[in-house]
Short mmCIF file of C-alpha atoms and ligand atoms in Angstrom, two decimals:
data_model
loop_
_atom_site.label_atom_id
_atom_site.label_comp_id
_atom_site.label_asym_id
_atom_site.label_seq_id
_atom_site.Cartn_x
_atom_site.Cartn_y
_atom_site.Cartn_z
CA MET A 1 -29.25 -24.07 -4.48
CA THR A 2 -27.61 -26.25 -7.14
CA ASP A 3 -29.98 -25.41 -10.00
CA PRO A 4 -28.79 -22.33 -11.85
CA THR A 5 -31.09 -19.40 -11.09
CA PRO A 6 -32.49 -17.78 -14.23
CA ASP A 7 -30.51 -14.70 -15.14
CA PRO A 8 -32.15 -11.31 -14.55
CA PRO A 9 -32.51 -9.00 -17.51
CA ALA A 10 -29.03 -7.89 -18.34
CA PHE A 11 -28.04 -4.70 -20.07
CA HIS A 12 -25.49 -3.99 -22.71
CA ILE A 13 -22.67 -1.47 -22.75
CA ALA A 14 -20.12 -0.59 -25.40
CA PRO A 15 -17.26 -3.01 -24.71
CA PRO A 16 -14.14 -1.13 -23.54
CA ALA A 17 -10.95 -1.41 -25.59
CA TRP A 18 -9.16 -3.49 -22.92
CA LEU A 19 -11.78 -6.22 -23.26
CA GLY A 20 -10.76 -6.88 -26.85
CA GLU A 21 -7.00 -7.01 -26.47
CA GLY A 22 -4.14 -8.56 -24.50
CA ALA A 23 -4.61 -10.96 -21.63
CA PRO A 24 -8.31 -10.27 -20.88
CA ALA A 25 -9.28 -10.99 -24.50
CA ALA A 26 -7.15 -14.16 -24.60
CA VAL A 27 -8.65 -15.43 -21.33
CA LEU A 28 -12.24 -14.80 -22.45
CA ALA A 29 -11.54 -16.46 -25.81
CA ALA A 30 -10.05 -19.53 -24.10
CA LEU A 31 -12.99 -19.83 -21.69
CA PRO A 32 -16.28 -19.41 -23.55
CA GLY A 33 -18.97 -18.05 -21.24
CA ALA A 34 -16.45 -16.57 -18.80
CA ARG A 35 -17.17 -13.08 -17.45
CA VAL A 36 -15.20 -10.17 -16.07
CA VAL A 37 -16.27 -9.70 -12.44
CA GLY A 38 -15.88 -7.37 -9.48
CA GLY A 39 -13.89 -4.16 -9.49
CA ALA A 40 -13.24 -3.93 -13.24
CA VAL A 41 -16.95 -3.89 -14.10
CA ARG A 42 -17.69 -1.50 -11.24
CA ASP A 43 -14.99 0.95 -12.27
CA LEU A 44 -15.96 0.69 -15.93
CA LEU A 45 -19.57 1.64 -15.10
CA ALA A 46 -18.36 4.38 -12.77
CA GLY A 47 -16.22 5.84 -15.55
CA ARG A 48 -13.05 5.27 -13.54
CA ALA A 49 -9.71 3.81 -14.57
CA VAL A 50 -9.81 0.01 -14.48
CA GLN A 51 -6.89 -1.49 -12.53
CA ASP A 52 -6.86 -5.29 -12.47
CA VAL A 53 -9.14 -7.47 -14.53
CA ASP A 54 -10.61 -10.45 -12.66
CA VAL A 55 -12.48 -13.14 -14.56
CA ALA A 56 -14.87 -15.81 -13.28
CA VAL A 57 -15.66 -19.06 -15.01
CA ALA A 58 -18.22 -21.86 -14.57
CA LEU A 59 -15.53 -24.57 -14.58
CA PRO A 60 -13.47 -26.15 -11.79
CA PRO A 61 -10.03 -24.53 -11.53
CA GLU A 62 -8.04 -27.49 -12.94
CA GLN A 63 -10.18 -27.50 -16.08
CA ALA A 64 -9.93 -23.74 -16.47
CA ALA A 65 -6.15 -23.97 -16.09
CA ALA A 66 -5.92 -26.72 -18.73
CA ARG A 67 -7.92 -24.70 -21.27
CA LEU A 68 -5.90 -21.58 -20.66
CA ARG A 69 -2.65 -23.51 -21.17
CA GLU A 70 -4.01 -25.07 -24.37
CA ALA A 71 -4.71 -21.54 -25.61
CA GLY A 72 -1.05 -20.65 -25.05
CA LEU A 73 -1.32 -18.64 -21.83
CA LYS A 74 1.05 -19.09 -18.90
CA VAL A 75 -0.87 -20.29 -15.87
CA PHE A 76 0.20 -20.00 -12.23
CA GLU A 77 -1.73 -21.95 -9.64
CA THR A 78 -1.81 -19.04 -7.22
CA GLY A 79 -4.81 -20.10 -5.16
CA LEU A 80 -6.03 -23.43 -6.42
CA ALA A 81 -7.66 -24.35 -3.11
CA HIS A 82 -10.01 -21.36 -3.25
CA GLY A 83 -10.44 -21.66 -6.99
CA THR A 84 -8.07 -19.03 -8.38
CA VAL A 85 -5.39 -19.36 -11.03
CA THR A 86 -3.46 -16.50 -12.62
CA ALA A 87 -3.23 -16.44 -16.41
CA VAL A 88 -0.45 -14.33 -17.90
CA LEU A 89 0.01 -13.05 -21.43
CA LEU A 90 2.62 -10.48 -22.40
CA HIS A 91 3.39 -9.85 -18.71
CA GLN A 92 -0.26 -8.96 -18.07
CA PRO A 93 -1.87 -11.07 -15.32
CA VAL A 94 -5.57 -11.91 -15.13
CA GLU A 95 -6.95 -13.74 -12.11
CA VAL A 96 -9.36 -16.46 -13.12
CA THR A 97 -11.64 -17.77 -10.38
CA SER A 98 -14.12 -20.62 -10.52
CA LEU A 99 -17.69 -19.81 -9.55
CA ARG A 100 -18.08 -20.66 -5.89
CA ARG A 101 -20.60 -21.36 -3.23
CA ASP A 102 -19.81 -21.16 0.48
CA LEU A 103 -20.16 -24.43 2.36
CA LEU A 104 -18.87 -23.19 5.67
CA THR A 105 -17.82 -19.79 7.01
CA ASP A 106 -16.35 -18.96 10.41
CA GLY A 107 -15.83 -15.20 10.23
CA ARG A 108 -12.36 -15.50 8.69
CA HIS A 109 -12.13 -18.40 6.27
CA ALA A 110 -14.62 -20.05 3.97
CA GLU A 111 -14.85 -23.59 2.70
CA VAL A 112 -16.12 -23.44 -0.86
CA ALA A 113 -17.56 -25.69 -3.56
CA TRP A 114 -17.40 -25.02 -7.31
CA SER A 115 -20.62 -23.84 -8.84
CA THR A 116 -22.06 -23.14 -12.28
CA ASP A 117 -24.56 -20.60 -11.00
CA TRP A 118 -23.58 -17.00 -11.69
CA ARG A 119 -26.14 -15.56 -9.33
CA GLU A 120 -24.89 -17.74 -6.49
CA ASP A 121 -21.35 -16.49 -7.10
CA ALA A 122 -22.57 -12.88 -7.13
CA ALA A 123 -24.48 -13.50 -3.88
CA ARG A 124 -21.29 -14.29 -1.95
CA ARG A 125 -19.62 -11.04 -3.02
CA ASP A 126 -19.61 -8.23 -0.49
CA PHE A 127 -21.37 -5.17 -1.97
CA THR A 128 -23.92 -4.80 -4.73
CA MET A 129 -21.50 -2.65 -6.78
CA ASN A 130 -18.91 -5.46 -6.55
CA ALA A 131 -21.35 -8.16 -7.66
CA LEU A 132 -21.63 -7.14 -11.33
CA SER A 133 -20.34 -9.33 -14.14
CA MET A 134 -19.76 -8.70 -17.87
CA ASP A 135 -19.07 -11.02 -20.79
CA ALA A 136 -16.80 -10.48 -23.79
CA THR A 137 -19.52 -8.65 -25.75
CA GLY A 138 -20.28 -6.03 -23.11
CA GLN A 139 -23.36 -7.76 -21.71
CA VAL A 140 -23.61 -6.88 -17.99
CA TRP A 141 -25.48 -8.88 -15.34
CA ASP A 142 -26.62 -6.98 -12.28
CA TYR A 143 -28.35 -9.31 -9.83
CA PHE A 144 -28.63 -6.98 -6.83
CA GLY A 145 -29.09 -3.47 -8.16
CA GLY A 146 -25.39 -2.64 -8.14
CA ARG A 147 -25.56 -0.18 -11.03
CA ALA A 148 -28.16 2.00 -9.31
CA ASP A 149 -26.30 1.83 -5.98
CA LEU A 150 -23.04 2.79 -7.69
CA ALA A 151 -24.69 5.76 -9.42
CA ALA A 152 -26.25 6.89 -6.14
CA GLY A 153 -23.06 6.39 -4.10
CA ARG A 154 -24.70 3.72 -1.93
CA VAL A 155 -22.31 1.08 -0.55
CA ARG A 156 -24.82 -1.66 0.20
CA PHE A 157 -24.19 -5.23 1.34
CA VAL A 158 -25.49 -8.06 -0.81
CA GLY A 159 -28.04 -9.62 1.54
CA ASP A 160 -28.36 -9.01 5.28
CA PRO A 161 -25.40 -6.92 6.53
CA ALA A 162 -25.10 -8.64 9.91
CA THR A 163 -25.06 -12.11 8.32
CA ARG A 164 -22.55 -11.09 5.68
CA MET A 165 -20.16 -9.61 8.26
CA ALA A 166 -20.45 -12.63 10.54
CA GLU A 167 -19.35 -14.77 7.57
CA ASP A 168 -16.23 -12.65 7.13
CA TYR A 169 -15.47 -9.78 9.48
CA LEU A 170 -13.08 -8.27 6.96
CA ARG A 171 -16.19 -6.97 5.23
CA VAL A 172 -16.57 -4.50 8.13
CA LEU A 173 -13.34 -2.82 7.02
CA ARG A 174 -14.12 -3.23 3.32
CA PHE A 175 -17.30 -1.24 3.88
CA PHE A 176 -15.24 1.81 4.89
CA ARG A 177 -12.80 1.36 1.99
CA PHE A 178 -15.62 1.38 -0.56
CA GLN A 179 -17.48 4.10 1.32
CA ALA A 180 -14.36 6.27 1.04
CA ARG A 181 -14.05 5.65 -2.70
CA TYR A 182 -17.63 5.42 -3.93
CA GLY A 183 -19.88 6.68 -1.12
CA GLN A 184 -21.96 9.81 -1.53
CA GLY A 185 -24.33 11.27 1.03
CA ALA A 186 -25.25 9.50 4.25
CA PRO A 187 -23.96 5.93 4.59
CA ASP A 188 -26.47 3.07 4.63
CA PRO A 189 -28.04 3.13 8.14
CA ALA A 190 -28.73 -0.63 8.11
CA ALA A 191 -25.06 -1.31 7.41
CA LEU A 192 -23.93 1.10 10.15
CA ALA A 193 -26.17 -0.47 12.78
CA ALA A 194 -24.91 -3.95 11.88
CA ILE A 195 -21.30 -2.71 11.88
CA ARG A 196 -21.60 -1.41 15.46
CA ALA A 197 -22.78 -4.85 16.52
CA ALA A 198 -20.03 -6.60 14.53
CA VAL A 199 -17.10 -4.73 16.15
CA PRO A 200 -16.15 -7.53 18.60
CA GLY A 201 -15.72 -9.88 15.63
CA LEU A 202 -12.82 -7.79 14.29
CA ALA A 203 -10.55 -9.32 16.93
CA ARG A 204 -10.71 -12.59 15.00
CA LEU A 205 -9.02 -11.18 11.90
CA SER A 206 -5.33 -11.58 11.27
CA ALA A 207 -3.38 -8.33 11.55
CA GLU A 208 -2.11 -8.71 7.97
CA ARG A 209 -5.61 -8.72 6.52
CA VAL A 210 -6.53 -5.72 8.70
CA TRP A 211 -3.51 -3.75 7.49
CA MET A 212 -4.14 -4.69 3.84
CA GLU A 213 -7.64 -3.23 4.01
CA LEU A 214 -6.62 -0.24 6.12
CA LYS A 215 -3.87 0.60 3.66
CA ARG A 216 -6.29 0.54 0.76
CA LEU A 217 -8.68 2.77 2.69
CA LEU A 218 -5.80 5.19 3.33
CA GLN A 219 -5.11 5.28 -0.43
CA ALA A 220 -8.54 6.77 -1.18
CA PRO A 221 -8.42 10.37 -2.42
CA ASP A 222 -9.97 11.59 0.85
CA PRO A 223 -10.09 8.99 3.62
CA VAL A 224 -11.06 11.45 6.40
CA PRO A 225 -14.86 11.04 6.38
CA ALA A 226 -14.58 7.24 6.32
CA VAL A 227 -12.02 7.29 9.16
CA ALA A 228 -14.31 9.56 11.19
CA LEU A 229 -17.13 7.11 10.57
CA MET A 230 -14.89 4.24 11.69
CA ARG A 231 -14.22 6.11 14.93
CA ASP A 232 -17.88 6.82 15.40
CA THR A 233 -18.89 3.17 15.01
CA GLY A 234 -16.14 1.85 17.30
CA VAL A 235 -14.30 0.17 14.42
CA LEU A 236 -11.22 2.38 14.58
CA ALA A 237 -10.56 1.60 18.26
CA ALA A 238 -10.85 -2.11 17.52
CA ALA A 239 -8.80 -2.18 14.32
CA LEU A 240 -6.21 0.46 15.19
CA PRO A 241 -6.02 1.02 18.95
CA GLU A 242 -2.92 3.15 18.32
CA ALA A 243 -5.05 5.88 16.69
CA ALA A 244 -4.96 9.43 18.04
CA ALA A 245 -8.01 11.02 19.63
CA ASP A 246 -9.09 12.79 16.44
CA GLU A 247 -8.40 13.22 12.73
CA ALA A 248 -6.87 16.69 13.07
CA ALA A 249 -3.40 15.76 11.80
CA LEU A 250 -4.84 13.57 9.08
CA ARG A 251 -6.97 16.48 7.88
CA ARG A 252 -3.93 18.72 7.68
CA LEU A 253 -2.08 16.39 5.31
CA PRO A 254 -2.00 17.55 1.71
CA ALA A 255 -4.01 15.54 -0.81
CA ASP A 256 -0.95 13.82 -2.31
CA ALA A 257 0.09 12.14 0.96
CA GLY A 258 0.78 8.40 0.76
CA PRO A 259 -0.92 5.74 2.91
CA LEU A 260 1.95 5.50 5.40
CA ALA A 261 2.07 9.26 5.92
CA ARG A 262 -1.66 9.12 6.51
CA LEU A 263 -1.26 6.26 8.96
CA ALA A 264 1.49 8.18 10.74
CA ALA A 265 -0.74 11.26 10.95
CA LEU A 266 -3.54 9.14 12.36
CA LEU A 267 -1.43 7.63 15.16
CA HIS A 268 -1.27 8.75 18.74
CA PRO A 269 2.03 10.64 19.19
CA ASP A 270 3.30 8.10 21.74
CA THR A 271 2.91 5.17 19.38
CA ASP A 272 5.80 2.72 19.40
CA ALA A 273 6.48 2.46 15.66
CA ALA A 274 8.43 -0.78 15.97
CA ALA A 275 5.68 -2.49 17.96
CA LEU A 276 3.03 -1.32 15.50
CA ALA A 277 5.09 -2.56 12.54
CA ARG A 278 5.40 -5.96 14.21
CA ARG A 279 1.73 -6.13 15.08
CA LEU A 280 0.54 -5.26 11.57
CA ARG A 281 3.26 -7.43 9.95
CA PHE A 282 4.70 -4.57 7.93
CA SER A 283 7.08 -5.29 5.08
CA ALA A 284 10.67 -4.20 5.78
CA GLN A 285 10.11 -1.22 3.47
CA GLU A 286 6.92 -0.14 5.25
CA ASP A 287 8.65 -0.51 8.58
CA THR A 288 11.52 1.79 7.54
CA VAL A 289 9.19 4.37 6.05
CA LEU A 290 6.94 4.55 9.10
CA ARG A 291 9.91 4.90 11.46
CA ARG A 292 11.29 7.76 9.39
CA LEU A 293 7.89 9.43 9.30
CA LEU A 294 7.53 9.19 13.08
CA ASP A 295 11.10 10.29 13.76
CA PRO A 296 11.01 12.86 16.58
CA ALA A 297 13.85 14.71 14.84
CA LEU A 298 11.26 16.21 12.51
CA ARG A 299 9.08 17.45 15.35
CA PRO A 300 11.00 20.15 17.25
CA GLU A 301 10.26 23.61 15.98
CA ALA A 302 13.14 25.00 13.91
CA GLY A 303 15.38 22.43 15.57
CA LEU A 304 16.38 20.80 12.34
CA ASP A 305 19.64 22.37 11.22
CA GLY A 306 21.23 21.72 7.83
CA ALA A 307 23.33 18.79 9.04
CA ALA A 308 20.39 17.12 10.78
CA LEU A 309 18.21 17.55 7.71
CA ARG A 310 20.86 16.03 5.44
CA ARG A 311 21.37 13.12 7.85
CA TRP A 312 17.67 12.64 7.90
CA LEU A 313 17.35 12.54 4.13
CA ALA A 314 20.39 10.27 3.77
CA GLU A 315 18.66 7.67 5.90
CA ALA A 316 15.15 7.99 4.53
CA PRO A 317 14.04 5.60 1.78
CA ALA A 318 14.10 7.14 -1.70
CA GLY A 319 10.92 8.81 -2.86
CA LEU A 320 9.84 9.75 0.63
CA GLU A 321 10.57 13.49 0.42
CA THR A 322 6.96 14.51 -0.23
CA ASP A 323 5.61 12.47 2.63
CA LEU A 324 8.33 13.75 4.93
CA ALA A 325 7.43 17.31 4.16
CA ASN A 326 3.74 16.53 4.53
CA MET A 327 4.32 14.95 7.91
CA ALA A 328 6.33 17.89 9.13
CA GLU A 329 3.33 20.02 8.33
CA ALA A 330 0.75 17.71 9.84
CA ALA A 331 2.71 16.92 13.01
CA ASP A 332 2.05 20.11 14.93
CA GLY A 333 -0.42 21.94 12.77
CA GLN A 334 1.78 24.99 12.38
CA ASP A 335 2.77 26.42 9.08
CA ARG A 336 5.81 24.37 8.23
CA ALA A 337 5.95 25.64 4.66
CA ALA A 338 9.52 26.80 5.26
CA LEU A 339 10.65 23.33 6.33
CA ARG A 340 8.76 21.84 3.41
CA ALA A 341 10.62 24.13 1.07
CA ARG A 342 13.95 23.26 2.72
CA ILE A 343 13.30 19.55 2.37
CA ALA A 344 12.36 20.03 -1.26
CA ALA A 345 15.51 22.09 -1.88
CA THR A 346 17.96 19.76 -0.10
CA PRO A 347 19.48 17.13 -2.38
CA ARG A 348 19.46 13.67 -0.87
CA PRO A 349 23.04 12.99 0.30
CA VAL A 350 24.56 9.76 -1.00
CA PHE A 351 27.34 8.03 0.91
CA PRO A 352 30.31 8.23 -1.48
CA LEU A 353 32.10 4.92 -0.79
CA GLN A 354 31.37 1.49 -2.24
CA GLY A 355 32.68 -2.00 -1.65
CA ARG A 356 35.51 -1.58 -4.12
CA ASP A 357 36.90 1.37 -2.12
CA ALA A 358 37.23 -0.94 0.88
CA LEU A 359 38.87 -3.67 -1.23
CA ALA A 360 41.25 -1.13 -2.73
CA ALA A 361 42.23 -0.13 0.81
CA GLY A 362 43.29 -3.72 1.42
CA ILE A 363 40.29 -4.98 3.38
CA PRO A 364 39.77 -8.69 2.62
CA PRO A 365 36.55 -9.62 0.75
CA GLY A 366 33.79 -10.79 3.10
CA PRO A 367 31.95 -9.36 6.09
CA ALA A 368 34.85 -7.05 6.97
CA VAL A 369 34.01 -4.90 3.93
CA GLY A 370 30.47 -4.13 5.13
CA GLN A 371 31.66 -3.52 8.68
CA ALA A 372 34.35 -1.06 7.57
CA LEU A 373 31.96 0.78 5.25
CA GLY A 374 29.33 0.91 8.01
CA ARG A 375 31.78 2.57 10.41
CA VAL A 376 32.85 5.17 7.84
CA ARG A 377 29.23 5.81 6.90
CA GLN A 378 28.40 6.52 10.54
CA TRP A 379 31.32 8.97 10.69
CA TRP A 380 30.06 10.59 7.48
CA LEU A 381 26.51 10.88 8.93
CA ASP A 382 27.81 12.31 12.23
CA GLY A 383 29.63 14.97 10.23
CA GLY A 384 26.41 16.05 8.49
CA CYS A 385 26.99 14.12 5.22
CA VAL A 386 29.43 16.63 3.77
CA ALA A 387 32.67 14.60 3.58
CA GLY A 388 33.66 13.73 0.01
CA VAL A 389 35.06 10.54 -1.40
CA ALA A 390 38.72 11.30 -0.57
CA GLU A 391 37.97 12.20 3.05
CA CYS A 392 35.86 9.07 3.45
CA ARG A 393 38.56 6.87 1.93
CA ALA A 394 41.03 8.31 4.41
CA GLN A 395 38.78 7.03 7.21
CA LEU A 396 39.10 3.41 6.05
CA PRO A 397 41.43 1.36 8.23
P1 LIG B 1 -9.89 -2.69 -6.06
O1 LIG B 1 -10.04 -2.01 -7.38
O2 LIG B 1 -9.73 -1.73 -4.95
O3 LIG B 1 -8.93 -3.84 -6.06
P2 LIG B 1 -11.84 -4.78 -6.04
O4 LIG B 1 -13.33 -4.74 -6.16
O5 LIG B 1 -11.08 -5.44 -7.13
O6 LIG B 1 -11.36 -3.31 -5.79
P3 LIG B 1 -10.69 -6.74 -4.31
O7 LIG B 1 -10.41 -6.67 -2.85
O8 LIG B 1 -9.54 -6.85 -5.25
O9 LIG B 1 -11.56 -5.45 -4.66
O10 LIG B 1 -11.71 -7.94 -4.53
C1 LIG B 1 -12.18 -8.32 -5.81
C2 LIG B 1 -13.65 -8.72 -5.74
O11 LIG B 1 -13.79 -9.90 -4.95
C3 LIG B 1 -14.58 -7.69 -5.11
O12 LIG B 1 -15.07 -6.79 -6.07
C4 LIG B 1 -15.67 -8.56 -4.51
O13 LIG B 1 -16.61 -8.92 -5.49
C5 LIG B 1 -14.94 -9.81 -4.11
N1 LIG B 1 -14.46 -9.83 -2.71
C6 LIG B 1 -13.21 -9.58 -2.28
N2 LIG B 1 -13.08 -9.73 -0.95
C7 LIG B 1 -14.31 -10.11 -0.52
C8 LIG B 1 -14.85 -10.44 0.77
N3 LIG B 1 -14.10 -10.40 1.89
N4 LIG B 1 -16.14 -10.82 0.83
C9 LIG B 1 -16.91 -10.86 -0.29
N5 LIG B 1 -16.47 -10.55 -1.50
C10 LIG B 1 -15.19 -10.18 -1.64
MG1 LIG B 2 -8.91 -5.87 -7.04
#
């Protein structure tokens, strides 16, 4: 497989504006023959907004990095071992990856060798719609029928689904992510059959990788059909054993719900949020958000008086109001429009004291400041977040 395979007939499209300017243009100019690969080409052909631009090149990563630097780009060696460097121009990053061939796969990691064969690189990508590549002139190479699959809404593995999933079980989850975003009509039966058989392999994935994919699935405009399909194939039970028995609460969430609100709506009500956050290796921010979303204080019917609601908002991370309201609605399936309206109409209370208030009160700089402020803040919260700055100052020792 070392001889380059002859290219299939390629087709030409009008090059998009982003190809001719900024970082993508500079990278392609510095690396003659390089191509844009993966999601950017897919989304361009699908008429969707292009997010990140990834480029592939038929050079080993050190040589690609040297040429990019010579051309005046900043280069970060973000993943040299698997062939990726990040080129930056005017704060715009472009990931540049050397063409690769798998030497060894074990279901989680791959050992790779650099290649100069574009088809070989496309063959190790997951789905036909993700295996397209395009050069600086708008010439597109489509080795596996990705354009037709994309147009028909077919998420189809490159090669034999069972083999491709055994190489990397993350592809099981990626199937549902792309199905949610690009799938139309019935999902590929060959893929589904192979997925059912691949479920035990999911246990070998790290929880971080599982959560990264799950989160991206939950960011799709409507993740419900894909989640239902995950349940049906046994993937949901393996990847998220904390899931509730059905998608009812998830269905009730409004369309603008964020991924954590959707996760929260998908969980069994008895889920231990802290344990889940640890298991999936949540960031501190994700951990806080999920705990607020699962807070039982939001559940009891009409039980949330003004003080409780203000306390609640004071402790919730900024920007969470919409998801909070959405969760309140999804939690018990009743019409919580009134609570939604109250949440929307309640300004987020802000604790009025700062470090300098404590210093002005004679507290010595250092940990004592935070401790004193923490105690007064608790008093302020207990009182329903209504005390003003003077009253709070009077509480300082
Ligand atoms: P998005 O716009 O959601 O980021 P994407 O296609 O860019 O979609 P990424 O996860 O960023 O998806 O991956 C970039 C590309 O790398 C994919 O299009 C695919 O070609 C390839 N790829 C990524 N992960 C895998 C994998 N586990 N197995 C095979 N190919 C993969
Ligand atoms: Mg991407």
